[in-house]
CSV table of C-alpha atoms in Angstrom, one decimal:
chain,number,residue,atom,x,y,z
A,1,MET,CA,-36.2,-116.6,65.3
A,2,VAL,CA,-37.6,-115.8,69.1
A,3,GLY,CA,-38.6,-118.7,70.8
A,4,ASP,CA,-39.2,-119.9,74.6
A,5,ARG,CA,-38.5,-123.6,74.4
A,6,SER,CA,-35.4,-125.7,73.6
A,7,TYR,CA,-37.1,-126.9,70.3
A,8,ASP,CA,-37.5,-123.5,69.0
A,9,MET,CA,-33.4,-123.0,69.7
A,10,ILE,CA,-32.6,-126.4,67.9
A,11,ALA,CA,-35.7,-125.7,65.1
A,12,ALA,CA,-33.7,-122.0,64.2
A,13,ARG,CA,-30.2,-123.3,64.2
A,14,LYS,CA,-31.3,-126.1,62.1
A,15,ASN,CA,-32.8,-123.8,59.5
A,16,GLY,CA,-29.8,-121.2,59.8
A,17,LEU,CA,-31.9,-118.4,61.8
A,18,ALA,CA,-30.4,-116.8,64.6
A,19,ALA,CA,-32.1,-118.2,67.7
A,20,LEU,CA,-33.3,-115.7,70.6
A,21,GLY,CA,-34.4,-117.4,73.6
A,22,ALA,CA,-37.6,-115.7,75.2
A,23,LEU,CA,-37.2,-115.9,78.8
A,24,TRP,CA,-41.2,-114.6,79.6
A,25,GLY,CA,-41.9,-117.9,78.1
A,26,TYR,CA,-42.3,-121.2,79.1
A,27,GLY,CA,-38.5,-122.6,79.2
A,28,SER,CA,-35.7,-121.8,81.5
A,29,GLU,CA,-32.4,-119.8,80.6
A,30,ALA,CA,-30.4,-123.2,81.0
A,31,GLU,CA,-32.7,-125.0,79.1
A,32,LEU,CA,-32.8,-122.2,76.1
A,33,SER,CA,-29.1,-122.0,77.0
A,34,GLU,CA,-28.0,-125.4,76.4
A,35,ALA,CA,-30.3,-125.6,73.3
A,36,GLY,CA,-28.0,-123.3,71.8
A,37,ALA,CA,-29.6,-119.9,71.8
A,38,HIS,CA,-27.4,-117.0,70.2
A,39,ALA,CA,-29.1,-114.3,72.5
A,40,LEU,CA,-31.2,-114.5,75.8
A,41,CYS,CA,-34.0,-111.8,76.1
A,42,ALA,CA,-35.4,-111.3,79.7
A,43,ALA,CA,-38.5,-108.7,78.2
A,44,PRO,CA,-40.0,-108.2,74.6
A,45,SER,CA,-38.3,-105.1,74.7
A,46,ASP,CA,-35.0,-106.6,74.6
A,47,LEU,CA,-35.2,-107.8,71.5
A,48,ALA,CA,-34.3,-104.8,69.1
A,49,ALA,CA,-31.0,-104.8,70.9
A,50,SER,CA,-30.4,-108.2,70.8
A,51,CYS,CA,-31.1,-108.2,66.9
A,52,ARG,CA,-28.8,-105.4,66.2
A,53,ASP,CA,-26.1,-106.9,68.4
A,54,LEU,CA,-26.5,-110.1,66.4
A,55,ALA,CA,-26.4,-108.4,63.0
A,56,ALA,CA,-23.3,-106.2,64.2
A,57,SER,CA,-21.8,-109.8,64.5
A,58,ALA,CA,-22.6,-111.2,61.3
């Protein structure tokens, strides 16, 4: 799940989903990391690589 706030990361994790933090949104890097983001993406173009990395580590 992609989100830009802490509650998005929390919701993803509570539902057994990977949490990808969108740094181009409202939340800060610290907020997303502290909320348990599995990966942080600086731009939408980073999403595919982050998804591949998460799938490879599963």
